[in-house]
CSV table of C-alpha atoms in Angstrom, one decimal:
chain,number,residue,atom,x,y,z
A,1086,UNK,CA,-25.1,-10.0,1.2
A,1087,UNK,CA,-24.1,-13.7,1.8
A,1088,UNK,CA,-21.1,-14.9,3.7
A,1089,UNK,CA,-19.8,-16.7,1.1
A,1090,UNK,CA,-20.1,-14.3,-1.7
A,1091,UNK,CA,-17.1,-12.9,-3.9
A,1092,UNK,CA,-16.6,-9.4,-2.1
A,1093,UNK,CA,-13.9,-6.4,-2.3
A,1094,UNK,CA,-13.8,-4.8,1.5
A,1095,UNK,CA,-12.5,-1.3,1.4
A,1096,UNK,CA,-11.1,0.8,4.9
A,1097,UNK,CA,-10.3,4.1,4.4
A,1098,UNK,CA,-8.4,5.9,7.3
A,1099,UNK,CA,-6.8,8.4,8.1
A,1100,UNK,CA,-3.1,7.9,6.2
A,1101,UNK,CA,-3.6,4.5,4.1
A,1102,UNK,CA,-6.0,3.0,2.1
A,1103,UNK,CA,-6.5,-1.4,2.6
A,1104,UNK,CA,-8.2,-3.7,0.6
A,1105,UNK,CA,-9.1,-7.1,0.5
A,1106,UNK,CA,-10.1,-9.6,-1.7
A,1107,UNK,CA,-12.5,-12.1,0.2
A,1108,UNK,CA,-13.1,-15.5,-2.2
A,1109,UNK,CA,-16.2,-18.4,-0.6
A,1110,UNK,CA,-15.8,-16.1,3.0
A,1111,UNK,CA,-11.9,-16.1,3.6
A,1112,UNK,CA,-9.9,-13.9,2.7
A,1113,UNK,CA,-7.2,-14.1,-0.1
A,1114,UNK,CA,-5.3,-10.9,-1.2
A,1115,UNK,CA,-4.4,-7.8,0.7
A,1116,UNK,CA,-3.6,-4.6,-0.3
A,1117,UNK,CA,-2.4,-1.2,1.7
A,1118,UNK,CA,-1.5,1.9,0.0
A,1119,UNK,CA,-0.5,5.3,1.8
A,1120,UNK,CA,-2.9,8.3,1.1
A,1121,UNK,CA,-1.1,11.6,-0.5
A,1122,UNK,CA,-3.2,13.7,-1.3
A,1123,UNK,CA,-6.9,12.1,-0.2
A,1124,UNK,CA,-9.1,14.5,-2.4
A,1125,UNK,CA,-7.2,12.7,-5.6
A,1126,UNK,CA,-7.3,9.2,-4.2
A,1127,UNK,CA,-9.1,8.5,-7.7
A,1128,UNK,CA,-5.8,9.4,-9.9
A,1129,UNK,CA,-3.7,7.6,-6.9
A,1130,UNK,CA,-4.9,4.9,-6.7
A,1131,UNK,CA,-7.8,3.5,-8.8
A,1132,UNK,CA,-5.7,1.2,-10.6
A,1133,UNK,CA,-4.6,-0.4,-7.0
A,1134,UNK,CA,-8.7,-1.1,-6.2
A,1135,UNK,CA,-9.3,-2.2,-9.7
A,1136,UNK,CA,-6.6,-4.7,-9.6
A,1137,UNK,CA,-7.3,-5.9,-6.4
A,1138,UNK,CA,-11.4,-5.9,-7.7
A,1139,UNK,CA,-10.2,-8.3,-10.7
A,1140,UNK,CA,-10.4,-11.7,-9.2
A,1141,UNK,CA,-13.9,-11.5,-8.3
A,1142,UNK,CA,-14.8,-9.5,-11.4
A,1143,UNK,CA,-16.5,-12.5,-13.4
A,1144,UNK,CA,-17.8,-14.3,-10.2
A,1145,UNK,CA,-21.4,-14.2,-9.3
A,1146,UNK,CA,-22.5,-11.9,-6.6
A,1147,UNK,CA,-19.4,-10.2,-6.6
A,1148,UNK,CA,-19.9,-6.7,-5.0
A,1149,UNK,CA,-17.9,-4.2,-3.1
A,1150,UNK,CA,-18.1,-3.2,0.8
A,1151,UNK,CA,-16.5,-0.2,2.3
A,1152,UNK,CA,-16.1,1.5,5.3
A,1153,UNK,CA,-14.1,4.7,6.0
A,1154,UNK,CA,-12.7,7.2,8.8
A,1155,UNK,CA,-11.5,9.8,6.7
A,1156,UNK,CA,-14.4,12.3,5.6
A,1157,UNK,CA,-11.9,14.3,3.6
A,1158,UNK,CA,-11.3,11.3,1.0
A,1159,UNK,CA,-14.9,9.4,1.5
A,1160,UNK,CA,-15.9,11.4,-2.1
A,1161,UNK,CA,-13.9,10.4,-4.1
A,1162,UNK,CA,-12.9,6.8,-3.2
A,1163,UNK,CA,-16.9,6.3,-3.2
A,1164,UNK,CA,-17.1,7.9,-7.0
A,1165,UNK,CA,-14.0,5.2,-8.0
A,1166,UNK,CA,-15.8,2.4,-6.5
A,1167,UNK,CA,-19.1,3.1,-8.2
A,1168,UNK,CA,-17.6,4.8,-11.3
A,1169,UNK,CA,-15.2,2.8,-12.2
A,1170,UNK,CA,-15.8,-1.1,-11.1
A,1171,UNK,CA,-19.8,-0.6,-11.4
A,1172,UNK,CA,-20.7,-3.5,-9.2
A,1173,UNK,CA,-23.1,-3.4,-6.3
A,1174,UNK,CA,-21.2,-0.9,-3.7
A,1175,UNK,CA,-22.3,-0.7,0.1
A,1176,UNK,CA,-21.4,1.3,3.3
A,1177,UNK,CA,-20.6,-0.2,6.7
A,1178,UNK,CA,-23.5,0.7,9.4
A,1179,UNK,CA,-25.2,2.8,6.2
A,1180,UNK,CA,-25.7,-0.3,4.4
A,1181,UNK,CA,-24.9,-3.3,6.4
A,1182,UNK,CA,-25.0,-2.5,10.1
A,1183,UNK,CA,-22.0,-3.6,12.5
A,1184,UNK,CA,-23.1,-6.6,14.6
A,1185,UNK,CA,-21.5,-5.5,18.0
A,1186,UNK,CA,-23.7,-4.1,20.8
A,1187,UNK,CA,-22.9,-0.9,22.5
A,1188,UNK,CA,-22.9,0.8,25.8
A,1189,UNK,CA,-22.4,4.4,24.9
A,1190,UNK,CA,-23.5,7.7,25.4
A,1191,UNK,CA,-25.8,8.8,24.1
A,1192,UNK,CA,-24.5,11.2,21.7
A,1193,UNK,CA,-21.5,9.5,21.4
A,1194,UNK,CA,-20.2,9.2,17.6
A,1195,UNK,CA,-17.7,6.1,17.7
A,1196,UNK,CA,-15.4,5.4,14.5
A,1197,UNK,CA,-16.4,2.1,11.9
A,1198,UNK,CA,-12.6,1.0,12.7
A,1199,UNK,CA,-13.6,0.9,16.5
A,1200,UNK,CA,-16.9,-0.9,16.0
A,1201,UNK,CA,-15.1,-3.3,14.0
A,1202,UNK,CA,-12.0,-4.1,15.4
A,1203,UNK,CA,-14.7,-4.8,18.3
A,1204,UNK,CA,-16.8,-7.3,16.6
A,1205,UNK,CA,-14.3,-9.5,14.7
A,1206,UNK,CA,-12.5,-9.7,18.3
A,1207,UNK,CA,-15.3,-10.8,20.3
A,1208,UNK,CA,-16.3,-13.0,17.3
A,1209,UNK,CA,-13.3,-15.0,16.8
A,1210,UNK,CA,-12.9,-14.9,21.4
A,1211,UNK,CA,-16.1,-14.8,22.7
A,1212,UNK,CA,-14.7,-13.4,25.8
A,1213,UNK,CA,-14.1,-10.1,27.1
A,1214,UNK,CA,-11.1,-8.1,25.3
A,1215,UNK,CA,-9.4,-5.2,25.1
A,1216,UNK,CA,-8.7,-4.2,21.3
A,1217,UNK,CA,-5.6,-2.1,21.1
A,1218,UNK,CA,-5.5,-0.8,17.0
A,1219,UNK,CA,-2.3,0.6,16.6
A,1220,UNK,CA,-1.7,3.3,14.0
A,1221,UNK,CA,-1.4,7.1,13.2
A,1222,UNK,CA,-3.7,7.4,16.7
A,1223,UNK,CA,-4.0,4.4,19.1
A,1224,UNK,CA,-7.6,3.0,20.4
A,1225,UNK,CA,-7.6,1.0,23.0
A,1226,UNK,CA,-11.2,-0.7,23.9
A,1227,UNK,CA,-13.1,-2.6,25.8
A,1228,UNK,CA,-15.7,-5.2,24.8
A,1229,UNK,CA,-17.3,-7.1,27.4
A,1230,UNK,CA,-18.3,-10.7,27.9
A,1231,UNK,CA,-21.6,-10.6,26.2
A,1232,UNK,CA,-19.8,-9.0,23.1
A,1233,UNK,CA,-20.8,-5.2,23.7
A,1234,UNK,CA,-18.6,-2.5,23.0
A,1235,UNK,CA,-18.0,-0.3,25.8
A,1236,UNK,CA,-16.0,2.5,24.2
A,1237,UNK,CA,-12.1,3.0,25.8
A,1238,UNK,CA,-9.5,5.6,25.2
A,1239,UNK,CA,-8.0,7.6,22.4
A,1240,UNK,CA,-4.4,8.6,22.7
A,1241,UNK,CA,-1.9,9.5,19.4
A,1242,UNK,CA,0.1,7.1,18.1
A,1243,UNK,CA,3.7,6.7,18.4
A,1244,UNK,CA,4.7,8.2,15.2
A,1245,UNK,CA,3.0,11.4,16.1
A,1246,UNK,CA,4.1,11.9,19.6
A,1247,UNK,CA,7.9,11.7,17.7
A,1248,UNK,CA,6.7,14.2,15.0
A,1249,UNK,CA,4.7,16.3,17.5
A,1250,UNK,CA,8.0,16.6,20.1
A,1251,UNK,CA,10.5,17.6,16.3
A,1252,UNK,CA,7.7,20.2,15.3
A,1253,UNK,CA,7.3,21.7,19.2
A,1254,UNK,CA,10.9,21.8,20.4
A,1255,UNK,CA,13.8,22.6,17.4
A,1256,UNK,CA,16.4,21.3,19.2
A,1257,UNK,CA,14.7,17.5,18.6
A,1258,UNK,CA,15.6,15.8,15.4
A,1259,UNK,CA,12.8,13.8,13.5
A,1260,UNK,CA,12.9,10.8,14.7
A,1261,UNK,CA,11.3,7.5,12.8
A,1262,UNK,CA,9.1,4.9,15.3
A,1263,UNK,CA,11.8,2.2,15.7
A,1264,UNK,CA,12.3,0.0,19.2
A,1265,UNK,CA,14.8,1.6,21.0
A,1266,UNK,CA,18.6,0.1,20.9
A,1267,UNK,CA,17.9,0.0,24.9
A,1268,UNK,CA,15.3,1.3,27.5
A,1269,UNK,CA,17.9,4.1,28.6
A,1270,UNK,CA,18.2,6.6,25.6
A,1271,UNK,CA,21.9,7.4,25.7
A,1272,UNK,CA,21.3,9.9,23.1
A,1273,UNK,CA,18.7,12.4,22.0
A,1274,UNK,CA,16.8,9.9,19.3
A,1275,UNK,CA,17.3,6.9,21.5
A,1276,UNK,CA,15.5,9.1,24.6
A,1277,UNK,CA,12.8,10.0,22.3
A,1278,UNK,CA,11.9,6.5,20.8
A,1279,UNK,CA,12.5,4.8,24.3
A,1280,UNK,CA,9.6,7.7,25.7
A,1281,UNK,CA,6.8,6.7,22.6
A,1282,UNK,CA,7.8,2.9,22.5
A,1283,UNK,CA,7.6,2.1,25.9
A,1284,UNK,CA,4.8,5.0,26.7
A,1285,UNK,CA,2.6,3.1,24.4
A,1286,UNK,CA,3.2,0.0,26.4
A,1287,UNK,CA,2.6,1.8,29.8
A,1288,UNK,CA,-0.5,2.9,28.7
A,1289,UNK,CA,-1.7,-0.5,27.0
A,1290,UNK,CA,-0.4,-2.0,30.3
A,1291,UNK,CA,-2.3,0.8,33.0
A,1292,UNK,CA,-5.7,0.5,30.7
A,1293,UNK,CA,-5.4,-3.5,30.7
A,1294,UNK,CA,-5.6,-3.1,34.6
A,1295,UNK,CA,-7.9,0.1,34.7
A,1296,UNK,CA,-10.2,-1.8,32.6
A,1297,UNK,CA,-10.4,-5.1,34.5
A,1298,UNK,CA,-11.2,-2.7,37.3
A,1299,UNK,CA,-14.0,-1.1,36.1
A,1300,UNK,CA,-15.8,-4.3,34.8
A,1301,UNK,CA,-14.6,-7.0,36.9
A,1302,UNK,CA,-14.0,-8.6,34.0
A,1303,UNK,CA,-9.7,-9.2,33.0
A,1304,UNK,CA,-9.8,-8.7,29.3
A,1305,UNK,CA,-7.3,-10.7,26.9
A,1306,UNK,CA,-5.3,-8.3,24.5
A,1307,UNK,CA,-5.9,-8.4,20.9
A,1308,UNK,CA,-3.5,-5.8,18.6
A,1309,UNK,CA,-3.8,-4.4,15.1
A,1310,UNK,CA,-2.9,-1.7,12.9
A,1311,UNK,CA,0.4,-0.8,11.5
A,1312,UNK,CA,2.5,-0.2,14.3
């Protein structure tokens, strides 16, 4: 598909559903809606992706590109998008392939999000970078000089390492990501947002090094997602 033609981008993950609305290649409405219940994503939210679809509707070449990380809800978002809007409807990598290079294992199976994130950073840099996507789980990787992804590290985001210590230990109270009042916790909560909030910057700080490392290369820091 051109670069310039009317197109609806779709990302499925794991806990929300995004759109965009991309009008003569930039983009001009955005849309993000949590995911309930992701085998009824139709019934949820079809009139969301059908709204957002409408100002490109009557343009030429409109069509509808979508990429997903959730396998569980991939059905049924994929029979709304063709059912319902009936316009030319295309996977990422299936469809149109990602343009990043990668140095991976073999067998290695690596997330559309990942391969992305990885391609829109080195295209807007064109330098090395480490791509830290923030959001139920954290990615944090590495793309090199040449603009090939390299893969990187996994880790759960800060929501769940709250949610994991209230549902492991009864004596800890859920607890909602916020920044800590203070990097002491002088209460239970406190203690427990000052462990993810700063633990998550620890490890986006060690990685930053332990990646420079590695490569020889000091990556610059580009964050997404919705923490």
């Amino acid at each position: 598909m051109p670069a310039d033609s009317p197109l609806l981008a779709v990302a499925l993950g794991n806990s929300r559903l995004r759109l965009g609305t991309f009008i003569d290649g930039k983009l001009t409405q955005t849309d993000s809606q949590p995911l309930d219940e992701p085998e009824t994503i139709g019934d949820q939210l079809g009139g969301d992706i059908e709204s957002a679809f409408h100002p490109i509707r009557e343009r030429d070449g409109a069509s509808i590109l979508m990429t997903s990380t959730n396998p569980r809800a991939t059905p049924a978002l994929e029979a709304v998008l063709r059912d319902r809007l009936g316009f030319p409807f295309k996977r990422v990598e299936a469809d149109v392939p990602i343009p990043v290079g990668r140095q991976l294992d073999r067998e290695a199976i690596v997330g559309e999000d990942r391969l992305l994130n990885a391609a829109a950073a080195f295209d807007t840099l064109k330098q090395a970078c480490m791509v830290i996507d923030a959001g139920t789980a954290i990615t944090l990787d590495f793309v090199d000089g040449a603009g090939t992804f390299h893969g990187g590290a996994i880790a759960p985001g800060a929501q769940l390492m709250l949610d994991a210590l209230d549902g492991r230990f009864p004596q800890l109270p859920p607890t909602e990501l916020a920044k800590p009042d203070e990097p002491i916790g002088h209460n239970t909560t406190q203690a427990m947002l000052s462990g993810a909030f700063y633990g998550v910057r620890g490890m986006a700080r060690e990685l930053l090094e332990q990646f420079a490392e590695a490569t020889g290369q000091f990556p610059i820091v580009v964050a997404t997602g919705g923490d």
